[in-house]
């Protein structure tokens, strides 16, 4: 059976700035190359507008690299 967990076994505070899409893609690819098959992602936000913006950017700029 496969297990899910957080790297280091704990949550860490989100950075105050977003990563560039290319940087996010490179990090996700590194996990993929290591055999990771399930990954959660988040975006830093202070209000609903920032959350929507971050999620839209992730969907538009990062997710297509993995389709």
PDB file of N, CA, C and O in Angstrom:
ATOM      1  N   UNK A   1       0.841  -1.189   0.000  1.00  0.00           N
ATOM      2  CA  UNK A   1       0.000   0.000   0.000  1.00  0.00           C
ATOM      3  C   UNK A   1       0.882   1.246   0.000  1.00  0.00           C
ATOM      4  O   UNK A   1       1.939   1.262   0.607  1.00  0.00           O
ATOM      5  N   UNK A   2       0.410   2.244  -0.668  1.00  0.00           N
ATOM      6  CA  UNK A   2       1.145   3.513  -0.709  1.00  0.00           C
ATOM      7  C   UNK A   2       0.750   4.363   0.486  1.00  0.00           C
ATOM      8  O   UNK A   2      -0.367   4.341   0.931  1.00  0.00           O
ATOM      9  N   UNK A   3       1.700   5.125   0.972  1.00  0.00           N
ATOM     10  CA  UNK A   3       1.448   6.012   2.107  1.00  0.00           C
ATOM     11  C   UNK A   3       1.652   7.447   1.685  1.00  0.00           C
ATOM     12  O   UNK A   3       2.497   7.747   0.860  1.00  0.00           O
ATOM     13  N   UNK A   4       0.902   8.307   2.288  1.00  0.00           N
ATOM     14  CA  UNK A   4       1.042   9.732   2.032  1.00  0.00           C
ATOM     15  C   UNK A   4       1.577  10.391   3.283  1.00  0.00           C
ATOM     16  O   UNK A   4       1.236  10.004   4.384  1.00  0.00           O
ATOM     17  N   UNK A   5       2.417  11.373   3.108  1.00  0.00           N
ATOM     18  CA  UNK A   5       2.950  12.093   4.255  1.00  0.00           C
ATOM     19  C   UNK A   5       3.590  13.384   3.814  1.00  0.00           C
ATOM     20  O   UNK A   5       3.783  13.620   2.624  1.00  0.00           O
ATOM     21  N   UNK A   6       3.903  14.184   4.751  1.00  0.00           N
ATOM     22  CA  UNK A   6       4.581  15.439   4.469  1.00  0.00           C
ATOM     23  C   UNK A   6       6.076  15.244   4.616  1.00  0.00           C
ATOM     24  O   UNK A   6       6.534  14.575   5.540  1.00  0.00           O
ATOM     25  N   UNK A   7       6.834  15.823   3.701  1.00  0.00           N
ATOM     26  CA  UNK A   7       8.281  15.753   3.787  1.00  0.00           C
ATOM     27  C   UNK A   7       8.690  16.346   5.125  1.00  0.00           C
ATOM     28  O   UNK A   7       8.268  17.431   5.500  1.00  0.00           O
ATOM     29  N   UNK A   8       9.455  15.635   5.884  1.00  0.00           N
ATOM     30  CA  UNK A   8       9.872  16.109   7.196  1.00  0.00           C
ATOM     31  C   UNK A   8       8.828  15.870   8.272  1.00  0.00           C
ATOM     32  O   UNK A   8       9.066  16.139   9.435  1.00  0.00           O
ATOM     33  N   UNK A   9       7.640  15.371   7.869  1.00  0.00           N
ATOM     34  CA  UNK A   9       6.607  15.036   8.834  1.00  0.00           C
ATOM     35  C   UNK A   9       5.936  16.217   9.509  1.00  0.00           C
ATOM     36  O   UNK A   9       5.281  16.074  10.517  1.00  0.00           O
ATOM     37  N   UNK A  10       6.081  17.411   8.949  1.00  0.00           N
ATOM     38  CA  UNK A  10       5.443  18.573   9.581  1.00  0.00           C
ATOM     39  C   UNK A  10       5.115  19.615   8.533  1.00  0.00           C
ATOM     40  O   UNK A  10       5.638  19.604   7.434  1.00  0.00           O
ATOM     41  N   UNK A  11       4.201  20.495   8.890  1.00  0.00           N
ATOM     42  CA  UNK A  11       3.872  21.618   8.017  1.00  0.00           C
ATOM     43  C   UNK A  11       4.885  22.727   8.247  1.00  0.00           C
ATOM     44  O   UNK A  11       5.367  22.907   9.342  1.00  0.00           O
ATOM     45  N   UNK A  12       5.166  23.462   7.206  1.00  0.00           N
ATOM     46  CA  UNK A  12       6.050  24.611   7.353  1.00  0.00           C
ATOM     47  C   UNK A  12       5.305  25.858   6.906  1.00  0.00           C
ATOM     48  O   UNK A  12       4.422  25.790   6.055  1.00  0.00           O
ATOM     49  N   UNK A  13       5.660  26.989   7.463  1.00  0.00           N
ATOM     50  CA  UNK A  13       5.011  28.241   7.105  1.00  0.00           C
ATOM     51  C   UNK A  13       5.251  28.553   5.632  1.00  0.00           C
ATOM     52  O   UNK A  13       6.337  28.328   5.108  1.00  0.00           O
ATOM     53  N   UNK A  14       4.237  29.060   4.983  1.00  0.00           N
ATOM     54  CA  UNK A  14       4.350  29.410   3.565  1.00  0.00           C
ATOM     55  C   UNK A  14       5.249  30.628   3.402  1.00  0.00           C
ATOM     56  O   UNK A  14       5.293  31.505   4.249  1.00  0.00           O
ATOM     57  N   UNK A  15       5.954  30.648   2.302  1.00  0.00           N
ATOM     58  CA  UNK A  15       6.786  31.806   1.992  1.00  0.00           C
ATOM     59  C   UNK A  15       5.878  32.997   1.685  1.00  0.00           C
ATOM     60  O   UNK A  15       4.734  32.822   1.281  1.00  0.00           O
ATOM     61  N   UNK A  16       6.373  34.176   1.854  1.00  0.00           N
ATOM     62  CA  UNK A  16       5.545  35.357   1.640  1.00  0.00           C
ATOM     63  C   UNK A  16       5.433  35.728   0.164  1.00  0.00           C
ATOM     64  O   UNK A  16       4.639  36.568  -0.200  1.00  0.00           O
ATOM     65  N   UNK A  17       6.236  35.108  -0.690  1.00  0.00           N
ATOM     66  CA  UNK A  17       6.170  35.394  -2.122  1.00  0.00           C
ATOM     67  C   UNK A  17       5.949  34.100  -2.887  1.00  0.00           C
ATOM     68  O   UNK A  17       6.333  33.018  -2.449  1.00  0.00           O
ATOM     69  N   UNK A  18       5.355  34.249  -4.044  1.00  0.00           N
ATOM     70  CA  UNK A  18       5.113  33.078  -4.900  1.00  0.00           C
ATOM     71  C   UNK A  18       6.376  32.729  -5.662  1.00  0.00           C
ATOM     72  O   UNK A  18       7.191  33.590  -5.975  1.00  0.00           O
ATOM     73  N   UNK A  19       6.474  31.465  -6.010  1.00  0.00           N
ATOM     74  CA  UNK A  19       7.582  31.031  -6.864  1.00  0.00           C
ATOM     75  C   UNK A  19       7.204  31.307  -8.312  1.00  0.00           C
ATOM     76  O   UNK A  19       6.034  31.294  -8.670  1.00  0.00           O
ATOM     77  N   UNK A  20       8.200  31.510  -9.124  1.00  0.00           N
ATOM     78  CA  UNK A  20       7.955  31.638 -10.556  1.00  0.00           C
ATOM     79  C   UNK A  20       7.454  30.290 -11.064  1.00  0.00           C
ATOM     80  O   UNK A  20       7.865  29.241 -10.552  1.00  0.00           O
ATOM     81  N   UNK A  21       6.565  30.288 -12.061  1.00  0.00           N
ATOM     82  CA  UNK A  21       6.055  29.012 -12.585  1.00  0.00           C
ATOM     83  C   UNK A  21       7.164  28.036 -12.974  1.00  0.00           C
ATOM     84  O   UNK A  21       7.075  26.847 -12.670  1.00  0.00           O
ATOM     85  N   UNK A  22       8.226  28.501 -13.608  1.00  0.00           N
ATOM     86  CA  UNK A  22       9.322  27.614 -14.011  1.00  0.00           C
ATOM     87  C   UNK A  22       9.977  26.966 -12.797  1.00  0.00           C
ATOM     88  O   UNK A  22      10.374  25.793 -12.851  1.00  0.00           O
ATOM     89  N   UNK A  23      10.095  27.706 -11.710  1.00  0.00           N
ATOM     90  CA  UNK A  23      10.678  27.162 -10.487  1.00  0.00           C
ATOM     91  C   UNK A  23       9.768  26.099  -9.876  1.00  0.00           C
ATOM     92  O   UNK A  23      10.230  25.041  -9.445  1.00  0.00           O
ATOM     93  N   UNK A  24       8.466  26.365  -9.867  1.00  0.00           N
ATOM     94  CA  UNK A  24       7.514  25.379  -9.347  1.00  0.00           C
ATOM     95  C   UNK A  24       7.540  24.107 -10.188  1.00  0.00           C
ATOM     96  O   UNK A  24       7.556  22.996  -9.655  1.00  0.00           O
ATOM     97  N   UNK A  25       7.575  24.265 -11.508  1.00  0.00           N
ATOM     98  CA  UNK A  25       7.626  23.109 -12.408  1.00  0.00           C
ATOM     99  C   UNK A  25       8.883  22.289 -12.139  1.00  0.00           C
ATOM    100  O   UNK A  25       8.829  21.059 -12.050  1.00  0.00           O
ATOM    101  N   UNK A  26      10.026  22.940 -11.991  1.00  0.00           N
ATOM    102  CA  UNK A  26      11.284  22.229 -11.735  1.00  0.00           C
ATOM    103  C   UNK A  26      11.225  21.462 -10.420  1.00  0.00           C
ATOM    104  O   UNK A  26      11.682  20.312 -10.344  1.00  0.00           O
ATOM    105  N   UNK A  27      10.660  22.068  -9.378  1.00  0.00           N
ATOM    106  CA  UNK A  27      10.563  21.375  -8.092  1.00  0.00           C
ATOM    107  C   UNK A  27       9.628  20.179  -8.175  1.00  0.00           C
ATOM    108  O   UNK A  27       9.925  19.107  -7.637  1.00  0.00           O
ATOM    109  N   UNK A  28       8.489  20.352  -8.844  1.00  0.00           N
ATOM    110  CA  UNK A  28       7.546  19.233  -8.988  1.00  0.00           C
ATOM    111  C   UNK A  28       8.176  18.122  -9.809  1.00  0.00           C
ATOM    112  O   UNK A  28       8.036  16.939  -9.489  1.00  0.00           O
ATOM    113  N   UNK A  29       8.890  18.475 -10.869  1.00  0.00           N
ATOM    114  CA  UNK A  29       9.573  17.452 -11.691  1.00  0.00           C
ATOM    115  C   UNK A  29      10.593  16.660 -10.853  1.00  0.00           C
ATOM    116  O   UNK A  29      10.734  15.459 -11.023  1.00  0.00           O
ATOM    117  N   UNK A  30      11.293  17.345  -9.961  1.00  0.00           N
ATOM    118  CA  UNK A  30      12.267  16.650  -9.109  1.00  0.00           C
ATOM    119  C   UNK A  30      11.568  15.609  -8.241  1.00  0.00           C
ATOM    120  O   UNK A  30      12.060  14.490  -8.081  1.00  0.00           O
ATOM    121  N   UNK A  31      10.417  15.971  -7.683  1.00  0.00           N
ATOM    122  CA  UNK A  31       9.646  14.992  -6.903  1.00  0.00           C
ATOM    123  C   UNK A  31       9.177  13.850  -7.802  1.00  0.00           C
ATOM    124  O   UNK A  31       9.245  12.674  -7.438  1.00  0.00           O
ATOM    125  N   UNK A  32       8.713  14.191  -8.994  1.00  0.00           N
ATOM    126  CA  UNK A  32       8.259  13.180  -9.950  1.00  0.00           C
ATOM    127  C   UNK A  32       9.400  12.224 -10.297  1.00  0.00           C
ATOM    128  O   UNK A  32       9.217  11.000 -10.309  1.00  0.00           O
ATOM    129  N   UNK A  33      10.574  12.761 -10.547  1.00  0.00           N
ATOM    130  CA  UNK A  33      11.740  11.935 -10.875  1.00  0.00           C
ATOM    131  C   UNK A  33      12.145  11.024  -9.719  1.00  0.00           C
ATOM    132  O   UNK A  33      12.722   9.964  -9.933  1.00  0.00           O
ATOM    133  N   UNK A  34      11.831  11.453  -8.502  1.00  0.00           N
ATOM    134  CA  UNK A  34      12.154  10.648  -7.316  1.00  0.00           C
ATOM    135  C   UNK A  34      11.094   9.576  -7.054  1.00  0.00           C
ATOM    136  O   UNK A  34      11.228   8.805  -6.110  1.00  0.00           O
ATOM    137  N   UNK A  35      10.037   9.560  -7.870  1.00  0.00           N
ATOM    138  CA  UNK A  35       9.009   8.534  -7.728  1.00  0.00           C
ATOM    139  C   UNK A  35       7.755   8.964  -6.994  1.00  0.00           C
ATOM    140  O   UNK A  35       6.860   8.150  -6.759  1.00  0.00           O
ATOM    141  N   UNK A  36       7.663  10.222  -6.636  1.00  0.00           N
ATOM    142  CA  UNK A  36       6.467  10.715  -5.943  1.00  0.00           C
ATOM    143  C   UNK A  36       5.297  10.695  -6.924  1.00  0.00           C
ATOM    144  O   UNK A  36       5.416  11.146  -8.059  1.00  0.00           O
ATOM    145  N   UNK A  37       4.160  10.148  -6.491  1.00  0.00           N
ATOM    146  CA  UNK A  37       2.977  10.062  -7.347  1.00  0.00           C
ATOM    147  C   UNK A  37       1.812  10.893  -6.825  1.00  0.00           C
ATOM    148  O   UNK A  37       0.780  10.978  -7.472  1.00  0.00           O
ATOM    149  N   UNK A  38       1.949  11.490  -5.648  1.00  0.00           N
ATOM    150  CA  UNK A  38       0.898  12.339  -5.090  1.00  0.00           C
ATOM    151  C   UNK A  38       1.561  13.522  -4.414  1.00  0.00           C
ATOM    152  O   UNK A  38       2.485  13.353  -3.632  1.00  0.00           O
ATOM    153  N   UNK A  39       1.096  14.712  -4.744  1.00  0.00           N
ATOM    154  CA  UNK A  39       1.704  15.924  -4.204  1.00  0.00           C
ATOM    155  C   UNK A  39       0.615  16.963  -3.993  1.00  0.00           C
ATOM    156  O   UNK A  39      -0.271  17.111  -4.826  1.00  0.00           O
ATOM    157  N   UNK A  40       0.656  17.659  -2.884  1.00  0.00           N
ATOM    158  CA  UNK A  40      -0.258  18.775  -2.673  1.00  0.00           C
ATOM    159  C   UNK A  40       0.522  20.072  -2.858  1.00  0.00           C
ATOM    160  O   UNK A  40       1.729  20.118  -2.636  1.00  0.00           O
ATOM    161  N   UNK A  41      -0.176  21.097  -3.296  1.00  0.00           N
ATOM    162  CA  UNK A  41       0.460  22.388  -3.522  1.00  0.00           C
ATOM    163  C   UNK A  41      -0.411  23.472  -2.910  1.00  0.00           C
ATOM    164  O   UNK A  41      -1.618  23.319  -2.795  1.00  0.00           O
ATOM    165  N   UNK A  42       0.216  24.548  -2.541  1.00  0.00           N
ATOM    166  CA  UNK A  42      -0.520  25.677  -1.996  1.00  0.00           C
ATOM    167  C   UNK A  42       0.079  26.968  -2.489  1.00  0.00           C
ATOM    168  O   UNK A  42       1.180  26.986  -3.028  1.00  0.00           O
ATOM    169  N   UNK A  43      -0.680  28.026  -2.338  1.00  0.00           N
ATOM    170  CA  UNK A  43      -0.192  29.348  -2.721  1.00  0.00           C
ATOM    171  C   UNK A  43      -0.325  30.277  -1.523  1.00  0.00           C
ATOM    172  O   UNK A  43      -1.277  30.165  -0.756  1.00  0.00           O
ATOM    173  N   UNK A  44       0.630  31.170  -1.341  1.00  0.00           N
ATOM    174  CA  UNK A  44       0.500  32.129  -0.243  1.00  0.00           C
ATOM    175  C   UNK A  44      -0.609  33.132  -0.568  1.00  0.00           C
ATOM    176  O   UNK A  44      -0.754  33.548  -1.720  1.00  0.00           O
ATOM    177  N   UNK A  45      -1.384  33.469   0.435  1.00  0.00           N
ATOM    178  CA  UNK A  45      -2.474  34.417   0.221  1.00  0.00           C
ATOM    179  C   UNK A  45      -2.845  35.094   1.527  1.00  0.00           C
ATOM    180  O   UNK A  45      -2.641  34.557   2.603  1.00  0.00           O
ATOM    181  N   UNK A  46      -3.369  36.312   1.401  1.00  0.00           N
ATOM    182  CA  UNK A  46      -3.820  37.068   2.562  1.00  0.00           C
ATOM    183  C   UNK A  46      -5.317  37.343   2.492  1.00  0.00           C
ATOM    184  O   UNK A  46      -5.922  37.706   3.479  1.00  0.00           O
ATOM    185  N   UNK A  47      -5.898  37.171   1.291  1.00  0.00           N
ATOM    186  CA  UNK A  47      -7.333  37.379   1.129  1.00  0.00           C
ATOM    187  C   UNK A  47      -7.822  36.532  -0.040  1.00  0.00           C
ATOM    188  O   UNK A  47      -7.024  35.927  -0.756  1.00  0.00           O
ATOM    189  N   UNK A  48      -9.122  36.503  -0.234  1.00  0.00           N
ATOM    190  CA  UNK A  48      -9.708  35.640  -1.267  1.00  0.00           C
ATOM    191  C   UNK A  48      -9.220  35.990  -2.668  1.00  0.00           C
ATOM    192  O   UNK A  48      -8.977  35.096  -3.483  1.00  0.00           O
ATOM    193  N   UNK A  49      -9.039  37.263  -2.950  1.00  0.00           N
ATOM    194  CA  UNK A  49      -8.576  37.667  -4.286  1.00  0.00           C
ATOM    195  C   UNK A  49      -7.179  37.123  -4.567  1.00  0.00           C
ATOM    196  O   UNK A  49      -6.897  36.657  -5.675  1.00  0.00           O
ATOM    197  N   UNK A  50      -6.292  37.177  -3.577  1.00  0.00           N
ATOM    198  CA  UNK A  50      -4.935  36.642  -3.756  1.00  0.00           C
ATOM    199  C   UNK A  50      -4.967  35.130  -3.933  1.00  0.00           C
ATOM    200  O   UNK A  50      -4.207  34.579  -4.727  1.00  0.00           O
ATOM    201  N   UNK A  51      -5.828  34.460  -3.200  1.00  0.00           N
ATOM    202  CA  UNK A  51      -5.951  33.004  -3.338  1.00  0.00           C
ATOM    203  C   UNK A  51      -6.423  32.637  -4.735  1.00  0.00           C
ATOM    204  O   UNK A  51      -5.832  31.779  -5.397  1.00  0.00           O
ATOM    205  N   UNK A  52      -7.485  33.296  -5.211  1.00  0.00           N
ATOM    206  CA  UNK A  52      -7.982  33.026  -6.566  1.00  0.00           C
ATOM    207  C   UNK A  52      -6.906  33.288  -7.610  1.00  0.00           C
ATOM    208  O   UNK A  52      -6.697  32.484  -8.524  1.00  0.00           O
ATOM    209  N   UNK A  53      -6.201  34.392  -7.470  1.00  0.00           N
ATOM    210  CA  UNK A  53      -5.147  34.737  -8.418  1.00  0.00           C
ATOM    211  C   UNK A  53      -4.042  33.676  -8.438  1.00  0.00           C
ATOM    212  O   UNK A  53      -3.592  33.250  -9.510  1.00  0.00           O
ATOM    213  N   UNK A  54      -3.609  33.255  -7.267  1.00  0.00           N
ATOM    214  CA  UNK A  54      -2.554  32.244  -7.180  1.00  0.00           C
ATOM    215  C   UNK A  54      -2.973  30.909  -7.759  1.00  0.00           C
ATOM    216  O   UNK A  54      -2.206  30.255  -8.475  1.00  0.00           O
ATOM    217  N   UNK A  55      -4.209  30.502  -7.465  1.00  0.00           N
ATOM    218  CA  UNK A  55      -4.706  29.227  -7.999  1.00  0.00           C
ATOM    219  C   UNK A  55      -4.868  29.288  -9.512  1.00  0.00           C
ATOM    220  O   UNK A  55      -4.544  28.335 -10.218  1.00  0.00           O
ATOM    221  N   UNK A  56      -5.339  30.421 -10.009  1.00  0.00           N
ATOM    222  CA  UNK A  56      -5.475  30.574 -11.466  1.00  0.00           C
ATOM    223  C   UNK A  56      -4.116  30.523 -12.156  1.00  0.00           C
ATOM    224  O   UNK A  56      -3.950  29.898 -13.198  1.00  0.00           O
ATOM    225  N   UNK A  57      -3.127  31.211 -11.563  1.00  0.00           N
ATOM    226  CA  UNK A  57      -1.783  31.193 -12.141  1.00  0.00           C
ATOM    227  C   UNK A  57      -1.222  29.772 -12.149  1.00  0.00           C
ATOM    228  O   UNK A  57      -0.646  29.323 -13.145  1.00  0.00           O
ATOM    229  N   UNK A  58      -1.404  29.045 -11.054  1.00  0.00           N
ATOM    230  CA  UNK A  58      -0.930  27.660 -10.976  1.00  0.00           C
ATOM    231  C   UNK A  58      -1.603  26.809 -12.056  1.00  0.00           C
ATOM    232  O   UNK A  58      -0.935  26.045 -12.761  1.00  0.00           O
ATOM    233  N   UNK A  59      -2.913  26.956 -12.204  1.00  0.00           N
ATOM    234  CA  UNK A  59      -3.648  26.177 -13.202  1.00  0.00           C
ATOM    235  C   UNK A  59      -3.219  26.516 -14.629  1.00  0.00           C
ATOM    236  O   UNK A  59      -3.108  25.626 -15.476  1.00  0.00           O
ATOM    237  N   UNK A  60      -2.956  27.779 -14.883  1.00  0.00           N
ATOM    238  CA  UNK A  60      -2.595  28.218 -16.237  1.00  0.00           C
ATOM    239  C   UNK A  60      -1.139  27.971 -16.587  1.00  0.00           C
ATOM    240  O   UNK A  60      -0.813  27.566 -17.709  1.00  0.00           O
ATOM    241  N   UNK A  61      -0.246  28.214 -15.632  1.00  0.00           N
ATOM    242  CA  UNK A  61       1.186  28.199 -15.932  1.00  0.00           C
ATOM    243  C   UNK A  61       1.923  26.916 -15.525  1.00  0.00           C
ATOM    244  O   UNK A  61       2.943  26.584 -16.116  1.00  0.00           O
ATOM    245  N   UNK A  62       1.430  26.214 -14.504  1.00  0.00           N
ATOM    246  CA  UNK A  62       2.168  25.060 -13.980  1.00  0.00           C
ATOM    247  C   UNK A  62       1.508  23.741 -14.391  1.00  0.00           C
ATOM    248  O   UNK A  62       2.179  22.833 -14.897  1.00  0.00           O
ATOM    249  N   UNK A  63       0.222  23.612 -14.159  1.00  0.00           N
ATOM    250  CA  UNK A  63      -0.452  22.331 -14.426  1.00  0.00           C
ATOM    251  C   UNK A  63      -0.296  21.814 -15.855  1.00  0.00           C
ATOM    252  O   UNK A  63      -0.115  20.609 -16.041  1.00  0.00           O
ATOM    253  N   UNK A  64      -0.340  22.668 -16.882  1.00  0.00           N
ATOM    254  CA  UNK A  64      -0.188  22.137 -18.253  1.00  0.00           C
ATOM    255  C   UNK A  64       1.120  21.377 -18.482  1.00  0.00           C
ATOM    256  O   UNK A  64       1.186  20.506 -19.347  1.00  0.00           O
ATOM    257  N   UNK A  65       2.143  21.670 -17.715  1.00  0.00           N
ATOM    258  CA  UNK A  65       3.424  20.972 -17.866  1.00  0.00           C
ATOM    259  C   UNK A  65       3.317  19.492 -17.489  1.00  0.00           C
ATOM    260  O   UNK A  65       4.209  18.707 -17.828  1.00  0.00           O
ATOM    261  N   UNK A  66       2.245  19.114 -16.818  1.00  0.00           N
ATOM    262  CA  UNK A  66       2.111  17.742 -16.340  1.00  0.00           C
ATOM    263  C   UNK A  66       0.937  17.003 -16.960  1.00  0.00           C
ATOM    264  O   UNK A  66       0.526  15.967 -16.478  1.00  0.00           O
ATOM    265  N   UNK A  67       0.426  17.521 -18.038  1.00  0.00           N
ATOM    266  CA  UNK A  67      -0.690  16.853 -18.734  1.00  0.00           C
ATOM    267  C   UNK A  67      -0.179  15.970 -19.822  1.00  0.00           C
ATOM    268  O   UNK A  67       0.852  16.071 -20.340  1.00  0.00           O
TER     269      UNK A  67
END
